[in-house]
Amino acid sequence: MRYAKGHKDATRRRIVEAASQRFRKEGVERVGVAGLMAEAGLTHGGFYAHFPSKEDLVREAVSEGFAATHARFERLAQAGGLEAIVREYLSPRHRDQPERGCTAAALTAEVARHPEPTRLAFTERTDALIGLIAEQLPGHDRRRASAILALMLGALQLARAETDPERSQELLDSAVDAALALASEACAKDG
Amino acid sequence: MRYAKGHKDATRRRIVEAASQRFRKEGVERVGVAGLMAEAGLTHGGFYAHFPSKEDLVREAVSEGFAATHARFERLAQAGGLEAIVREYLSPRHRDQPERGCTAAALTAEVARHPEPTRLAFTERTDALIGLIAEQLPGHDRRRASAILALMLGALQLARAETDPERSQELLDSAVDAALALASEACAKDG
DNA sequence: TGTACATCAGTGAACGCGCGTTCACTGATGTAC
DNA sequence: TGTACATCAGTGAACGCGCGTTCACTGATGTAC
């Protein structure tokens, strides 16, 4: 063969990685196959040697993006428990770098309009993320965990849309407070 | 003139109304000017007699959508306080009818990538919604109100993306619990 | 060792299509005389 | 009262463009003989 063993796999990974980042930053619809391939140093024709369709790449890029977030959550939880996850998720850095951030925050609304296989891949990974949060809660409360993820994801989106820096920061801060409140036992019993 | 007085205004309102609904249901990008005009019973060429560009329509449709949600929130608050808002927002009906639902839940992520004027119109209306929620909270706590909106908006999106009906319902239910917990004084002091 | 051939990742022209936008035009009406 | 004209909401062909996808091809390599 012309290329070293594993070459095609490496190319494929490059495409998925570029897609995962650009989808999160610009949205799936705004990112074209040709531009993606160019970013990976290739021409657009070769795309279909790797994926049956753009939609298949979307599915894979979503999974890839979630895997990265999942790993980061695990590291944060080990280092500083749920609070570390919450503070990192709702940080200006995360707000300002969607391409390296949570796929759920960037693409949930858009993915909800995609075909079922894509949605399935998406919700499977979301569930895993919720499970990871639940592990950090008293009683491993999955319901409370899903509310915390929803809160963080919604606040991050609002903070990204907000044009005023102060208000954006306030959105993040108030979500940190609320997430920690939701995580505490007292509040969990209240609800 | 060929048309009755107020005819053009009525047409314009029809376009904005159609746009507001279809943007929420399908996303801004997937909705074309031609299809929108056809829905309003017109041909696409006439669009630019009403709006300088599609982006201007987006801005107006976003405002229009928020106005409707704002009015509904006010009605619900009068009838049943914050709990009524929360339960309606996180209902299967709202989940299943995005075209008649909250613009923030449908378009926040997408609008964050739009030009500043559109984002400004968007966040202005979001702020108003937060203010309305704050009115229902002890101490008119705006920070807590914004967290509650973020939670509801995030949960609704996740529920819309989820393919499994039971899990979707669970996402809504757990968010209701959490939102009410956040609204209660005890929890507010906790955070 | 040298030659002919098969492999296959990647190339790039071409496809039909829908997009946002422009513009010369239509035609029913109100207005001027 | 009748005629000529101005108005202007709406029409529809046309623009350049980027999209996802297809496909005949390239050319460096490994393999067979």
XYZ file of C-alpha atoms (C1' of nucleotides) in Angstrom:
448
model
C 0.000 0.000 0.000
C 0.934 3.583 -0.606
C 0.320 4.618 2.995
C 1.625 3.224 6.261
C -0.556 0.856 8.238
C -3.009 2.807 10.333
C -2.754 5.816 8.058
C -6.399 5.770 7.051
C -7.499 5.423 10.666
C -5.368 8.404 11.589
C -6.913 10.460 8.798
C -10.369 9.462 9.912
C -9.598 10.510 13.462
C -8.349 13.866 12.206
C -11.611 14.426 10.346
C -13.720 13.460 13.368
C -11.672 15.669 15.658
C -11.944 18.686 13.345
C -15.676 18.082 12.923
C -16.261 17.700 16.631
C -14.622 21.046 17.333
C -16.151 23.000 14.481
C -19.640 21.609 15.035
C -19.489 22.777 18.627
C -18.207 26.187 17.664
C -20.304 26.941 14.568
C -23.161 24.478 14.653
C -23.533 21.414 12.441
C -25.342 23.206 9.650
C -22.777 25.918 9.099
C -19.896 23.495 8.739
C -19.493 22.040 5.252
C -17.859 18.777 4.274
C -15.418 20.532 1.932
C -14.159 22.955 4.583
C -13.798 20.153 7.093
C -11.706 18.074 4.710
C -9.551 21.085 3.866
C -8.917 21.562 7.579
C -7.757 17.958 7.748
C -5.441 18.656 4.797
C -7.526 16.765 2.255
C -9.931 17.424 -0.603
C -13.653 16.940 -0.229
C -13.983 13.936 -2.560
C -12.234 11.626 -0.152
C -14.800 12.187 2.572
C -17.033 9.356 1.404
C -14.237 6.825 1.671
C -14.495 7.444 5.426
C -18.176 8.101 6.077
C -21.394 7.121 4.268
C -22.802 10.608 4.797
C -22.334 13.824 6.722
C -24.949 12.641 9.192
C -22.764 9.655 10.088
C -19.896 12.009 10.802
C -22.194 14.087 12.994
C -23.014 11.020 15.033
C -19.387 10.123 15.443
C -18.237 13.678 16.154
C -20.912 14.001 18.840
C -19.706 10.815 20.512
C -16.101 11.928 20.268
C -16.934 15.304 21.800
C -18.814 13.742 24.681
C -15.984 11.313 25.348
C -13.615 14.231 25.872
C -16.061 15.984 28.208
C -16.661 12.754 30.072
C -12.946 12.280 30.655
C -12.589 15.852 31.868
C -15.527 15.449 34.246
C -13.927 12.320 35.687
C -10.618 14.081 36.248
C -12.344 17.058 37.869
C -14.469 14.861 40.111
C -11.410 13.023 41.355
C -9.609 16.255 42.083
C -12.415 18.272 43.618
C -15.734 16.442 43.558
C -18.885 17.873 42.031
C -17.960 21.422 42.927
C -14.906 21.224 40.697
C -17.095 20.090 37.788
C -19.596 22.859 38.411
C -17.000 25.611 38.655
C -15.123 24.465 35.585
C -18.320 24.000 33.545
C -19.551 27.466 34.450
C -16.226 29.212 33.960
C -15.516 32.049 31.468
C -12.996 29.743 29.830
C -15.647 27.158 29.043
C -18.031 29.856 27.874
C -15.429 31.329 25.538
C -14.149 28.060 24.078
C -17.205 26.180 22.869
C -15.082 24.245 20.381
C -13.306 22.524 23.256
C -16.300 22.447 25.539
C -19.396 20.439 26.326
C -21.164 19.077 23.266
C -24.494 19.066 25.061
C -24.315 22.808 25.687
C -23.385 23.498 22.072
C -25.614 21.103 20.161
C -28.594 19.829 22.174
C -31.149 22.070 20.469
C -29.798 21.316 17.015
C -29.415 17.578 17.536
C -33.033 17.365 18.686
C -33.921 18.077 15.036
C -31.649 15.388 13.625
C -32.598 11.808 12.686
C -33.138 9.271 15.445
C -29.761 7.488 15.207
C -27.972 10.760 15.886
C -30.307 11.610 18.729
C -29.765 8.139 20.192
C -25.987 8.527 20.182
C -26.444 11.943 21.740
C -28.762 10.979 24.576
C -26.738 7.875 25.350
C -23.731 10.067 26.038
C -25.793 12.622 27.913
C -27.042 9.840 30.158
C -23.480 8.792 30.866
C -22.643 12.355 31.852
C -25.655 12.462 34.156
C -24.528 9.179 35.701
C -21.131 10.659 36.370
C -22.682 13.638 38.147
C -24.989 11.339 40.095
C -21.956 9.494 41.489
C -20.992 12.716 43.228
C -24.402 13.175 44.841
C -25.746 11.787 48.113
C -27.715 8.649 47.242
C -26.398 8.782 43.660
C -29.537 10.730 42.803
C -29.871 10.544 39.013
C -32.886 12.833 38.881
C -31.113 15.561 40.750
C -28.040 14.975 38.602
C -30.003 15.511 35.398
C -31.398 18.771 36.779
C -27.877 19.939 37.590
C -26.703 19.170 34.061
C -29.736 20.961 32.617
C -29.026 23.983 34.784
C -25.349 24.147 33.817
C -26.055 23.623 30.133
C -28.798 26.233 30.035
C -26.745 28.795 31.943
C -23.715 28.282 29.712
C -25.863 28.853 26.628
C -27.399 32.009 28.052
C -23.968 33.263 29.067
C -22.727 32.664 25.530
C -25.620 34.550 23.978
C -25.354 37.495 26.387
C -23.486 40.443 24.899
C -22.880 42.274 28.174
C -19.818 40.807 29.947
C -21.083 41.602 33.430
C -24.450 40.026 32.880
C -22.808 37.040 31.267
C -20.626 36.567 34.326
C -23.652 36.956 36.579
C -25.433 34.207 34.682
C -22.501 31.894 35.301
C -22.140 32.857 38.956
C -25.791 32.472 39.807
C -25.794 29.055 38.159
C -22.824 27.972 40.267
C -24.718 28.955 43.414
C -27.859 27.181 42.266
C -26.043 24.030 41.161
C -24.272 23.739 44.497
C -27.543 24.351 46.288
C -29.168 21.580 44.277
C -26.286 19.285 45.120
C -26.628 19.743 48.851
C -28.728 17.246 50.807
C -30.911 19.873 52.437
C -32.066 21.137 49.120
C -32.517 17.661 47.677
C -34.947 16.840 50.500
C -36.736 20.088 49.938
C -37.599 19.387 46.293
C -53.736 52.265 -3.427
C -54.485 48.780 -4.515
C -54.679 47.437 -0.986
C -56.661 48.557 2.016
C -54.988 50.727 4.621
C -52.998 48.563 7.019
C -52.755 45.781 4.486
C -48.969 45.884 4.299
C -48.663 45.905 8.060
C -50.922 42.873 8.251
C -48.779 41.063 5.679
C -45.666 41.932 7.588
C -47.150 40.585 10.784
C -48.065 37.350 8.991
C -44.469 36.937 7.832
C -43.060 37.612 11.293
C -45.534 35.226 12.892
C -44.736 32.425 10.427
C -41.009 33.038 10.866
C -41.234 33.088 14.629
C -42.937 29.681 14.662
C -40.815 27.986 12.045
C -37.539 29.306 13.452
C -38.448 27.826 16.820
C -39.444 24.506 15.298
C -36.740 24.034 12.663
C -34.001 26.453 13.577
C -33.194 29.696 11.786
C -30.813 28.148 9.295
C -33.169 25.509 7.968
C -35.925 27.993 7.205
C -35.597 29.756 3.870
C -37.025 33.093 2.862
C -38.908 31.581 -0.092
C -40.665 28.928 2.008
C -41.568 31.496 4.615
C -43.140 33.807 2.042
C -45.029 30.889 0.488
C -46.435 30.095 3.939
C -47.651 33.679 4.166
C -49.296 33.254 0.750
C -46.725 35.353 -1.126
C -43.767 34.938 -3.432
C -40.220 35.360 -2.248
C -39.409 38.549 -4.175
C -41.675 40.645 -1.997
C -39.736 39.824 1.120
C -37.345 42.752 0.718
C -40.150 45.255 0.605
C -40.703 44.304 4.253
C -37.223 43.563 5.622
C -33.711 44.703 4.629
C -32.401 41.166 5.154
C -33.228 37.787 6.638
C -31.197 38.709 9.704
C -33.567 41.619 10.375
C -36.483 39.234 10.247
C -34.696 36.956 12.678
C -34.340 39.810 15.126
C -37.994 40.712 14.820
C -39.217 37.117 14.968
C -37.188 36.530 18.104
C -38.758 39.568 19.768
C -42.218 38.496 18.650
C -41.692 34.993 20.034
C -40.490 36.286 23.365
C -43.414 38.658 23.630
C -45.801 35.730 23.378
C -43.914 33.752 26.009
C -43.753 36.798 28.240
C -47.513 37.246 28.050
C -48.078 33.571 28.830
C -45.729 33.741 31.813
C -47.629 36.738 33.157
C -50.960 34.966 32.834
C -49.608 31.826 34.502
C -48.027 33.783 37.343
C -51.289 35.544 38.061
C -53.191 32.256 38.090
C -50.749 30.095 40.011
C -47.527 31.872 40.806
C -44.096 30.577 39.875
C -45.148 26.956 40.240
C -47.646 27.397 37.415
C -44.916 28.774 35.162
C -42.562 25.950 36.057
C -45.131 23.207 35.492
C -46.291 24.637 32.198
C -42.763 25.254 30.954
C -41.710 21.715 31.793
C -44.850 20.046 30.428
C -44.969 17.469 27.618
C -47.093 19.929 25.689
C -44.370 22.552 25.711
C -41.775 19.930 24.855
C -43.802 18.718 21.881
C -44.776 22.122 20.494
C -41.554 24.067 20.145
C -43.109 26.252 17.439
C -45.484 27.700 20.017
C -43.034 27.540 22.899
C -40.191 29.448 24.476
C -37.825 31.068 22.003
C -34.953 30.895 24.463
C -35.235 27.109 24.700
C -35.358 26.760 20.935
C -32.794 29.291 19.759
C -30.333 30.350 22.459
C -27.455 28.244 21.154
C -28.045 29.316 17.565
C -28.567 33.011 18.337
C -25.279 33.067 20.243
C -23.619 32.693 16.807
C -25.576 35.520 15.198
C -24.495 39.168 14.804
C -24.577 41.441 17.832
C -27.849 43.265 17.049
C -29.697 39.949 17.028
C -28.004 38.834 20.232
C -28.883 42.160 21.827
C -32.563 41.804 20.985
C -32.420 38.265 22.292
C -30.779 38.945 25.622
C -32.931 41.993 26.235
C -35.999 39.771 26.064
C -34.368 37.033 28.101
C -33.656 39.590 30.807
C -37.293 40.592 30.816
C -38.283 36.974 31.290
C -35.840 36.621 34.164
C -37.311 39.756 35.713
C -40.761 38.255 35.510
C -39.596 35.127 37.304
C -37.781 37.218 39.893
C -41.053 38.948 40.759
C -42.346 35.590 41.937
C -39.364 34.949 44.210
C -38.766 36.009 47.808
C -36.707 39.197 47.651
C -37.209 39.413 43.894
C -33.940 37.532 43.555
C -32.786 38.052 39.958
C -29.791 35.762 40.278
C -31.893 32.907 41.467
C -34.434 33.693 38.762
C -31.834 33.427 36.033
C -30.737 30.053 37.373
C -34.329 28.847 37.297
C -34.722 29.937 33.676
C -31.434 28.265 32.763
C -32.563 25.065 34.447
C -35.945 25.029 32.701
C -34.473 25.889 29.322
C -31.761 23.246 29.588
C -34.143 20.559 30.763
C -36.621 21.296 27.987
C -33.875 20.980 25.393
C -32.632 17.713 26.832
C -36.202 16.389 26.971
C -36.661 17.318 23.315
C -33.483 15.548 22.257
C -34.216 12.412 24.282
C -35.722 9.620 22.162
C -36.987 7.511 25.052
C -40.369 8.840 26.265
C -39.871 7.709 29.848
C -36.476 9.303 30.177
C -37.763 12.436 28.514
C -40.544 12.659 31.070
C -38.084 12.031 33.865
C -35.950 14.924 32.670
C -38.988 17.201 32.846
C -40.110 15.911 36.245
C -36.720 16.194 37.871
C -36.390 19.730 36.582
C -39.761 20.653 38.096
C -38.580 19.377 41.474
C -35.293 21.203 41.194
C -36.863 24.469 40.015
C -39.313 24.473 42.891
C -36.491 23.668 45.296
C -34.502 26.597 43.950
C -37.520 28.826 44.353
C -38.000 28.039 48.010
C -36.391 30.293 50.566
C -34.582 27.511 52.402
C -32.708 26.555 49.305
C -31.967 30.130 48.320
C -30.232 30.678 51.681
C -28.319 27.459 51.203
C -26.710 28.488 47.924
C 16.619 -9.015 -9.621
C 13.261 -7.150 -12.858
C 8.702 -6.524 -14.639
C 3.624 -6.533 -14.706
C -0.242 -5.989 -12.053
C -3.568 -5.160 -8.070
C -4.551 -2.154 -4.337
C -6.677 1.870 -2.494
C -6.275 6.609 -0.108
C -6.897 10.591 -1.991
C -8.087 13.964 -6.175
C -10.991 17.201 -8.471
C -14.575 18.016 -11.948
C -19.313 17.651 -12.092
C -24.352 16.792 -10.515
C -28.724 18.967 -8.905
C -30.375 21.815 -5.426
C -31.669 25.513 -2.327
C -29.965 29.555 -0.466
C -30.241 35.072 0.128
C -30.689 38.794 -2.704
C -31.719 41.915 -6.845
C -34.571 44.012 -10.161
C -37.534 45.055 -14.092
C -42.090 44.447 -14.213
C -47.472 44.040 -13.210
C -51.845 45.716 -12.320
C -55.423 47.394 -9.269
C -56.198 51.347 -6.930
C -56.455 56.491 -5.422
C -55.704 61.081 -7.107
C -55.425 65.146 -10.271
C -57.552 67.656 -13.679
C -68.314 62.440 -14.660
C -64.400 60.761 -17.430
C -59.602 60.260 -18.411
C -54.582 60.207 -17.570
C -51.287 59.362 -14.341
C -48.775 58.131 -9.891
C -48.503 54.777 -6.374
C -46.738 50.622 -4.531
C -47.584 45.662 -2.746
C -46.524 41.890 -4.817
C -44.435 38.890 -8.942
C -41.072 35.839 -10.868
C -36.817 35.335 -13.556
C -32.140 35.671 -12.670
C -27.584 36.347 -9.982
C -23.627 33.978 -7.689
C -22.737 30.834 -4.212
C -22.079 26.870 -1.236
C -24.092 22.669 -0.139
C -23.898 17.120 0.017
C -22.841 13.670 -2.973
C -20.937 10.915 -7.068
C -17.436 9.089 -9.874
C -13.718 8.378 -13.170
C -9.237 8.935 -12.297
C -4.183 9.192 -10.162
C -0.079 7.394 -8.554
C 2.797 5.350 -5.011
C 3.087 1.175 -3.034
C 3.102 -4.114 -2.093
C 2.755 -8.504 -4.370
C 3.144 -12.173 -7.929
C 5.910 -14.325 -11.133
